[in-house]
Tab-separated table of C-alpha atoms in Angstrom:
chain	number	residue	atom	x	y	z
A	1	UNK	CA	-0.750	25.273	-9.110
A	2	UNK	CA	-4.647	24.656	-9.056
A	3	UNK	CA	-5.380	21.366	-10.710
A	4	UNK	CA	-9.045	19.762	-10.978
A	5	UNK	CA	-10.301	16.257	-12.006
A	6	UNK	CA	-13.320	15.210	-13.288
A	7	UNK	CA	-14.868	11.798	-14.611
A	8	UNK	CA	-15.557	10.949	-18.391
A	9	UNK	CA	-16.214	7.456	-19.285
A	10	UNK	CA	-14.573	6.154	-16.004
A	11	UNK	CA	-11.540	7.817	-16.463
A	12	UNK	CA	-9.808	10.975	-14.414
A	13	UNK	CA	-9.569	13.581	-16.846
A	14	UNK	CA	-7.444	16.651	-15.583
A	15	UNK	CA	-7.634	20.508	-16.401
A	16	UNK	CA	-5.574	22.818	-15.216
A	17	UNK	CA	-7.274	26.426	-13.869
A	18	UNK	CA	-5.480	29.719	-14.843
A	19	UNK	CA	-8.910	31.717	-13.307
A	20	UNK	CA	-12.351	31.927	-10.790
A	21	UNK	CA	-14.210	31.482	-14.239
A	22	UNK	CA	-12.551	28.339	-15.450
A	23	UNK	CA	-13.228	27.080	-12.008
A	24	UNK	CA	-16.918	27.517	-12.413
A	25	UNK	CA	-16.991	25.595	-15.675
A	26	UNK	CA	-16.226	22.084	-14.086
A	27	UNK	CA	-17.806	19.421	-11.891
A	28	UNK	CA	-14.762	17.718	-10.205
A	29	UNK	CA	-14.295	15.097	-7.891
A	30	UNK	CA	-10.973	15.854	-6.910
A	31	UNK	CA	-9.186	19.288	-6.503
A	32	UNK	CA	-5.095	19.175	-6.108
A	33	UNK	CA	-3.637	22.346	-5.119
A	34	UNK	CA	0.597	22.265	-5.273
A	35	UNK	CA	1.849	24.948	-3.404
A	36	UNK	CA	-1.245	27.196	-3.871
A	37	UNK	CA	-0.663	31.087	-4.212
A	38	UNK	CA	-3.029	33.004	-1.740
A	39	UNK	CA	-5.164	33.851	-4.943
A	40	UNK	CA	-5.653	30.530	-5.750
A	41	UNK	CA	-7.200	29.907	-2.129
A	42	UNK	CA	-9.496	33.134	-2.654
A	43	UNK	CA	-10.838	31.397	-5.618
A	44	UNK	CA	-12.140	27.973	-3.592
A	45	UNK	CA	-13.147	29.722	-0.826
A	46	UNK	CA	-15.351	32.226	-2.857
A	47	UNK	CA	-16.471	29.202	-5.479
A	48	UNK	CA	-16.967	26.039	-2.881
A	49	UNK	CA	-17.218	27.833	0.471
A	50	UNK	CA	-13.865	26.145	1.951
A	51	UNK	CA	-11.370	27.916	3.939
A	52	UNK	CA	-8.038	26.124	3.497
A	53	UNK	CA	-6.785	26.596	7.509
A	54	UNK	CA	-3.384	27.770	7.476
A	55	UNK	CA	-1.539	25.114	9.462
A	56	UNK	CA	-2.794	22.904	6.974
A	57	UNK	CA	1.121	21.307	5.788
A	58	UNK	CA	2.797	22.038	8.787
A	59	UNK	CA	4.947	19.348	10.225
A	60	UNK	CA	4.594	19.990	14.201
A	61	UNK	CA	1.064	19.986	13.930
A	62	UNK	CA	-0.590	17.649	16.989
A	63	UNK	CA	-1.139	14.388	16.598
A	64	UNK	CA	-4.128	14.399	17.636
A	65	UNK	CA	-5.267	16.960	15.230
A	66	UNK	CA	-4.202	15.218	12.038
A	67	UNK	CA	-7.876	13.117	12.092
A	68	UNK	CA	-10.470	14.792	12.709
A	69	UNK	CA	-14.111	15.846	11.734
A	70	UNK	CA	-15.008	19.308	11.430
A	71	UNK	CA	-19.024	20.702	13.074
A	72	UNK	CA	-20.261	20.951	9.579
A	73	UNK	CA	-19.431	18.045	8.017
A	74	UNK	CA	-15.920	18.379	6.727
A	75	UNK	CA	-13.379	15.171	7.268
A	76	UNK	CA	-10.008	16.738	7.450
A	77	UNK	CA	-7.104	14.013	6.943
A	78	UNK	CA	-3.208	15.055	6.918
A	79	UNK	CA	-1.176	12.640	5.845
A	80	UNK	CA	2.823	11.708	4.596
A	81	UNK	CA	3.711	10.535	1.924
A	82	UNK	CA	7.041	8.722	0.631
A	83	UNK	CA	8.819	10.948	-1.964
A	84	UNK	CA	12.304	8.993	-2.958
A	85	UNK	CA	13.590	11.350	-5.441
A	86	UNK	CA	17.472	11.724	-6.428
A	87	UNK	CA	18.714	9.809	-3.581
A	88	UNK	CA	17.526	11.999	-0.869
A	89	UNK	CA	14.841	10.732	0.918
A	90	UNK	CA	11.936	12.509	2.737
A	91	UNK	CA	7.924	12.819	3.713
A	92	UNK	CA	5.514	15.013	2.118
A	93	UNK	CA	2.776	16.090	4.549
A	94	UNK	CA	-0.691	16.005	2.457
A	95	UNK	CA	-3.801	17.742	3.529
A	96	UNK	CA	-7.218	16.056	2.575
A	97	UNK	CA	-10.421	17.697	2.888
A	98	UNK	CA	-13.439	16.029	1.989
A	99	UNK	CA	-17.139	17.342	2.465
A	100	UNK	CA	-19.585	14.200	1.901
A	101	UNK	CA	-22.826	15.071	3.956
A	102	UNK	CA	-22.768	19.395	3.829
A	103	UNK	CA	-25.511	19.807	0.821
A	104	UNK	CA	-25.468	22.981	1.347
A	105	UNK	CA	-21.486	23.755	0.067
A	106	UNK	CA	-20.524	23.109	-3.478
A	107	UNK	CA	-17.787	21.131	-2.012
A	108	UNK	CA	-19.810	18.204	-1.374
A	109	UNK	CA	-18.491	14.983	-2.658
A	110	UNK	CA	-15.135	16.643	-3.833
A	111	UNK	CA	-11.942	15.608	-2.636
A	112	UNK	CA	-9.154	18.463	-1.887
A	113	UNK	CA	-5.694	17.939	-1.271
A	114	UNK	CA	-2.746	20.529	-0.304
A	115	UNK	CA	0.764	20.097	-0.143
A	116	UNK	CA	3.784	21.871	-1.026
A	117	UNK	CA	5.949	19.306	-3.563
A	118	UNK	CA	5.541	17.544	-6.341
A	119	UNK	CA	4.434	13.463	-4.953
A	120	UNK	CA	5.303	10.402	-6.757
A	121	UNK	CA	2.253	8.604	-5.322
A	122	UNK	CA	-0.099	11.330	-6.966
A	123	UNK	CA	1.620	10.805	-10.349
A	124	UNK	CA	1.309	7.594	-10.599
A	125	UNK	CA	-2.506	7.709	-9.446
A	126	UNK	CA	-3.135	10.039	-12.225
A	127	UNK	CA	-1.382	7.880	-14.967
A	128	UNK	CA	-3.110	5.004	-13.950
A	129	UNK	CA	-6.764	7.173	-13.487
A	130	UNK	CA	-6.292	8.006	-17.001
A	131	UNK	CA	-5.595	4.504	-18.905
A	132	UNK	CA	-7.993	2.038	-16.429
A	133	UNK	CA	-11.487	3.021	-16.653
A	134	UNK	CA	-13.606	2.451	-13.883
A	135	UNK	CA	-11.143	2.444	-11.340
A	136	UNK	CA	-12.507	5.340	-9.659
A	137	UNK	CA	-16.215	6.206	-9.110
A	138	UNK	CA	-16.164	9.032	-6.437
A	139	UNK	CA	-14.072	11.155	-4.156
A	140	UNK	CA	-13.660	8.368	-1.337
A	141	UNK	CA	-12.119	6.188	-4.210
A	142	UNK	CA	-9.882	8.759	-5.345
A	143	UNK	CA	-8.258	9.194	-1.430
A	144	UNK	CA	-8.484	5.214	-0.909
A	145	UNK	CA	-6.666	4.488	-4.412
A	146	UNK	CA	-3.988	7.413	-3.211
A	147	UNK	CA	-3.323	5.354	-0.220
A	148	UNK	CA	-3.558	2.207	-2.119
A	149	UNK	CA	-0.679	3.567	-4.436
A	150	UNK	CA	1.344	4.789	-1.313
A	151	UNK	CA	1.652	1.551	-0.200
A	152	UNK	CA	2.708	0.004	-3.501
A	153	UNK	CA	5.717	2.623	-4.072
A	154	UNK	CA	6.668	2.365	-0.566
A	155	UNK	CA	6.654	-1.702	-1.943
A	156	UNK	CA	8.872	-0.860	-4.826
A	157	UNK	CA	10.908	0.906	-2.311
A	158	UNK	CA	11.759	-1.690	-0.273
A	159	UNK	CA	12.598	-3.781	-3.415
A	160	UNK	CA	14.982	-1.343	-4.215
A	161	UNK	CA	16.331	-1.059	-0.606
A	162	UNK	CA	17.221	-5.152	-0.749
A	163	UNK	CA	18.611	-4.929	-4.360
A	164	UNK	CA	21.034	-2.495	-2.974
A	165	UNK	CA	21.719	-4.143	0.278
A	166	UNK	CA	22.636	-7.260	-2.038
A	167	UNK	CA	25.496	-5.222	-3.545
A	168	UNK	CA	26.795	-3.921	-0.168
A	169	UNK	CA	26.643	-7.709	0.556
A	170	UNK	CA	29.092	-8.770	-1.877
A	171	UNK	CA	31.506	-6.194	-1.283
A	172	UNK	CA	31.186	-6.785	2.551
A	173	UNK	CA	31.259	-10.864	2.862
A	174	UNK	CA	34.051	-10.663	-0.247
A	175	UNK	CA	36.301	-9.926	2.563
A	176	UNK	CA	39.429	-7.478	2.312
A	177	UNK	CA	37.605	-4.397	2.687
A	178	UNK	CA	39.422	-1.648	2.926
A	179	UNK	CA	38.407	1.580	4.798
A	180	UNK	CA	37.958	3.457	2.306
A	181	UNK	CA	35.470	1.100	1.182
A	182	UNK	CA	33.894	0.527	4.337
A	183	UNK	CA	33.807	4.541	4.506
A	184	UNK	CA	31.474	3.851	1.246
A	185	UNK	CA	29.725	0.503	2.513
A	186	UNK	CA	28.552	2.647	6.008
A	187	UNK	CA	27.423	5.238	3.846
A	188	UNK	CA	25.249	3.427	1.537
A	189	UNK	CA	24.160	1.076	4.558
A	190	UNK	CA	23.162	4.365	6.477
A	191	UNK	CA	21.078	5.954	4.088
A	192	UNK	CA	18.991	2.228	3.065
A	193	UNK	CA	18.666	2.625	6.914
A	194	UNK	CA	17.237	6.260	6.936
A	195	UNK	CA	14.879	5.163	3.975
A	196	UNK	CA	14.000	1.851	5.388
A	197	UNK	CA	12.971	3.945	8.458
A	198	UNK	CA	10.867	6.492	6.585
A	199	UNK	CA	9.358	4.053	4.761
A	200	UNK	CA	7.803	2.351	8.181
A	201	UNK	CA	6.979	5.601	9.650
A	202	UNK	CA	4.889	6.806	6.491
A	203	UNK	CA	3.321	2.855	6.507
A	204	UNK	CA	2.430	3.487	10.116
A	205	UNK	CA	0.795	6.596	9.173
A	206	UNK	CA	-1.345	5.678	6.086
A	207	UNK	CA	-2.930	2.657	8.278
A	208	UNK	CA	-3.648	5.407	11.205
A	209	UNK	CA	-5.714	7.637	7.651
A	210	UNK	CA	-7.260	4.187	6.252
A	211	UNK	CA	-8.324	2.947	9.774
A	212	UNK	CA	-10.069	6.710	10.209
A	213	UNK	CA	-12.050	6.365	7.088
A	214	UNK	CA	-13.174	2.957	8.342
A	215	UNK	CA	-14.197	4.313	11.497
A	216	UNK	CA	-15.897	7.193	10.133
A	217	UNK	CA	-18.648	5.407	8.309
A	218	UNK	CA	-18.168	6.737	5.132
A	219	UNK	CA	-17.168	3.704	3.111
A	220	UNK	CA	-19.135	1.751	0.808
A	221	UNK	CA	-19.256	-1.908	1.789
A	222	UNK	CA	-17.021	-2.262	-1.037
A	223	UNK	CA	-14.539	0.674	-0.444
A	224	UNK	CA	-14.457	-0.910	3.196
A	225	UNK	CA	-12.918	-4.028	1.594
A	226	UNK	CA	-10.926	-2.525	-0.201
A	227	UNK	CA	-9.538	-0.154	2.792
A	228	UNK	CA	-9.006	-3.724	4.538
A	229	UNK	CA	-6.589	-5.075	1.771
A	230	UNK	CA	-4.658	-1.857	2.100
A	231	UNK	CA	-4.423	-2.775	5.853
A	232	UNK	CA	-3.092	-6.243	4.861
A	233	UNK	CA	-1.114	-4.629	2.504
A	234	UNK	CA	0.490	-2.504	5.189
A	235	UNK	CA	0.538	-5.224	7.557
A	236	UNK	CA	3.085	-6.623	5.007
A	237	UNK	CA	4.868	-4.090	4.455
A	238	UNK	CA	5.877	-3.749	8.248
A	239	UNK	CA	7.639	-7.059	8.156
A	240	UNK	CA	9.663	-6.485	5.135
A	241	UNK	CA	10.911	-3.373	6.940
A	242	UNK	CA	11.647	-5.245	10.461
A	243	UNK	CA	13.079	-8.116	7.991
A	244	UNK	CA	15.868	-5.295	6.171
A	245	UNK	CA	16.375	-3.336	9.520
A	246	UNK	CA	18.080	-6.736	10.665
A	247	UNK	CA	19.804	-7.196	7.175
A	248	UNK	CA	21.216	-3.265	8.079
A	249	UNK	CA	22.179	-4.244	11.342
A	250	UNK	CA	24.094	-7.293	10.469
A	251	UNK	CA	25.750	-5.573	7.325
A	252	UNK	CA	26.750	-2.538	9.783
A	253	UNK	CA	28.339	-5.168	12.645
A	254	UNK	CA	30.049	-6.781	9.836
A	255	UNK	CA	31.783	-3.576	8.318
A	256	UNK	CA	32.578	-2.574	11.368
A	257	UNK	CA	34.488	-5.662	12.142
A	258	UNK	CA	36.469	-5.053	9.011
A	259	UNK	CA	37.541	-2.018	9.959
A	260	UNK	CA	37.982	-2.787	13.300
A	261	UNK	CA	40.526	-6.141	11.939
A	262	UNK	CA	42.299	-3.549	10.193
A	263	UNK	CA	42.937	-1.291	13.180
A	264	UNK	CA	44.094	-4.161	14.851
A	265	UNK	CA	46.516	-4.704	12.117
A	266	UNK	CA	47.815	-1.555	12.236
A	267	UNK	CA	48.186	-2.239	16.485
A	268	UNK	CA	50.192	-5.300	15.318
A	269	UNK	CA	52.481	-3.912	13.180
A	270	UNK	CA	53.271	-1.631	16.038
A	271	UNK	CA	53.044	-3.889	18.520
A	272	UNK	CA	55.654	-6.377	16.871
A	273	UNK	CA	58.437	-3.619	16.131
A	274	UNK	CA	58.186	-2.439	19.779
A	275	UNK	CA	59.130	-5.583	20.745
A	276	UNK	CA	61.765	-6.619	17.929
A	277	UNK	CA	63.492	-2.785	18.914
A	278	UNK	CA	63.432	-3.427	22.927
A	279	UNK	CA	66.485	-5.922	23.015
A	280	UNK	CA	68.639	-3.438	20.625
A	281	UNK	CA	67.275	-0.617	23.024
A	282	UNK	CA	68.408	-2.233	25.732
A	283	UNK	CA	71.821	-3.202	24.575
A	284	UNK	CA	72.736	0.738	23.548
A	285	UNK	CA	71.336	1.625	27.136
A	286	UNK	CA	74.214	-0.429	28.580
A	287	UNK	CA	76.168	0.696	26.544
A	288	UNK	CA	75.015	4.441	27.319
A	289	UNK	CA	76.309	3.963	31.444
A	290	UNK	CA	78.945	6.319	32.661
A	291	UNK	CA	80.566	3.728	34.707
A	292	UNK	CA	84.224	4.042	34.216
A	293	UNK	CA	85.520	0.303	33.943
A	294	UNK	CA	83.671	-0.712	30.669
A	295	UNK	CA	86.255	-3.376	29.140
A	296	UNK	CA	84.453	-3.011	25.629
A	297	UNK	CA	84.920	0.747	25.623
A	298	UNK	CA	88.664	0.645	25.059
A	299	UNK	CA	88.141	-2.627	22.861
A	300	UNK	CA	89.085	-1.631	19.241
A	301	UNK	CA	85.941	-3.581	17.586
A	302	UNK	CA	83.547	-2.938	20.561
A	303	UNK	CA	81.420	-0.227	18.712
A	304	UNK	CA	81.409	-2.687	15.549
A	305	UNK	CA	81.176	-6.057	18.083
A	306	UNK	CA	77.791	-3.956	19.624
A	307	UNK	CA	76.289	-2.937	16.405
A	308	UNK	CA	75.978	-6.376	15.252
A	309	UNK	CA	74.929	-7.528	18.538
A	310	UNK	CA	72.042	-4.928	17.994
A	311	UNK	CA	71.023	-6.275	14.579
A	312	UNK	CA	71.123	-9.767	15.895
A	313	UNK	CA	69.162	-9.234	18.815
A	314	UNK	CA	66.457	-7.603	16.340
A	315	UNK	CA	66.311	-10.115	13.827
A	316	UNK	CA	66.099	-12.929	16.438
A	317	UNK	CA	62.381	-11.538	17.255
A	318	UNK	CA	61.291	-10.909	13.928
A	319	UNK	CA	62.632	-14.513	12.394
A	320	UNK	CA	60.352	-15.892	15.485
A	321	UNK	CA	57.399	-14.033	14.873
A	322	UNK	CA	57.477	-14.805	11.216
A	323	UNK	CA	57.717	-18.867	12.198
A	324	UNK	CA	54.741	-18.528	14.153
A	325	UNK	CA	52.864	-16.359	11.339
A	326	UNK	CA	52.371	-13.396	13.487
A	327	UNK	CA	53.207	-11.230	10.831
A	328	UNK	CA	50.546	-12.204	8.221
């Protein structure tokens, strides 16, 4: 899908582009490709003179390749971003390319971004494009306001993540949790965990794009201020996350305390008829020698007198262990 943006009256206006002719037609600032057919590349290459590089969404790509600035003029910027969609987590790599000093290309001052899925972030950048005028002037504003927005849903995120640690906190600390609820309590706790982490990792990375653009000169004094809250933003952000890794950890020690008490009760319950069942073991065991002068085996009421003696010697355990309250 080839979508383009342009400015009217301070507000992001999108079109969608079906052909090579509709391309020509519009003066955009921004140009979002979503999973773009090889046709669809033809058409910016042969209209703005901008090879899309092929590696430009892959995941294993080098570090040290994600910033960079191309001989002719072309800042190239690959980013993740948070997508938290139907409870399953995961990062969205992003490819920016912007073109700011080339006068030569038609790509100058437009701002083009690949990636493969659907993004939240983008969404809500183009809802709120559309009803605030004068939010964005130029391509810089439109990548600095994507970042901006990044940061705020990976801030409604982490709301989320401690509304739902809450409710694993009441069922934890309510005590008596059995393990099929702590089954449920570790899974909920792991996956706040997995998003928690994600959530830092793509934080770490937008500061790494924002601190690039800074360093690369091409901010307005104004932009560069605004860059600078997003780094405070961020800065934030990171000790929220260190904050709720510690919440996990505590909830995870604590559920697996519960389940480790109930083990233990199991052991108990074990533990306590062993012992109650080693005096009536031992009575049949001298009872069960071959020695040939027994005077209870030719006793009429021996086998009765012992069977009592058996039940005796069991309930004399179990009556003390239930005085002391070891069987609670």
């Amino acid at each position: 899908m080839l979508n383009i943006f342009t400015l009217a009256n301070g507000r992001l206006v999108q079109e969608e582009i079906e052909s090579l002719e509709e391309l020509a037609r519009f003066q955009p600032i921004w140009v979002d490709l979503e999973s773009p057919t090889l046709e669809e590349k033809r058409w910016i290459k042969q209209h703005y003179g901008l090879s899309i590089p092929e590696d430009a969404m892959d995941e294993d790509i080098e570090e040290s390749a994600r910033f960079y600035e191309e001989d002719n003029g072309e800042l190239h910027i690959r980013s993740d971003f948070l997508v938290d969609v139907d409870d399953e987590p995961a990062s969205a790599r992003v490819a920016f390319i912007l073109n700011l000093v080339n006068d030569t290309l038609k790509s100058k001052g437009v701002l083009f971004s690949i990636h493969d899925e659907d993004i939240p972030v983008f969404r809500l950048l183009r809802m709120r494009a559309r009803r605030a005028p004068g939010l964005i002037d130029d391509a810089k504003d439109v990548l600095l306001s994507l970042f901006d927005t990044d940061a705020e849903y990976s801030a409604d995120t982490l709301e989320g993540i401690y509304d739902d640690l809450e409710d694993v906190s009441t069922q934890v600390l309510a005590g008596n949790v059995t393990d099929a609820r702590a089954g449920e309590v570790l899974a909920a706790i792991a996956r706040q965990e997995d998003l928690n982490g994600r959530i830092r990792r793509n934080v770490m990375d937008t500061r790494r794009a924002v601190s690039f653009m800074m360093r690369s000169r091409m901010l307005s004094s104004e932009q560069f201020e605004d860059a600078r809250q997003i780094l405070r933003d961020i800065e934030s952000l990171d000790s929220h996350t260190a904050f709720l890794f510690d919440k996990i950890n505590f909830l995870m020690d604590a559920t697996v305390g519960f389940i480790n008490i109930n083990q233990n009760k199991i052991i108990k319950i074990f533990s306590v008829a062993s012992v109650a069942l080693l005096p009536p073991t031992l009575i049949a065991s001298v009872y069960g020698m071959n020695f040939k002068f027994m005077p209870e085996l030719d006793w009429q009421y021996g086998y009765p007198y012992v069977l009592a003696l058996m039940v005796a010697s069991a309930l004399g355990p179990m009556l003390y262990f239930r005085k002391r309250g070891w069987l609670k």
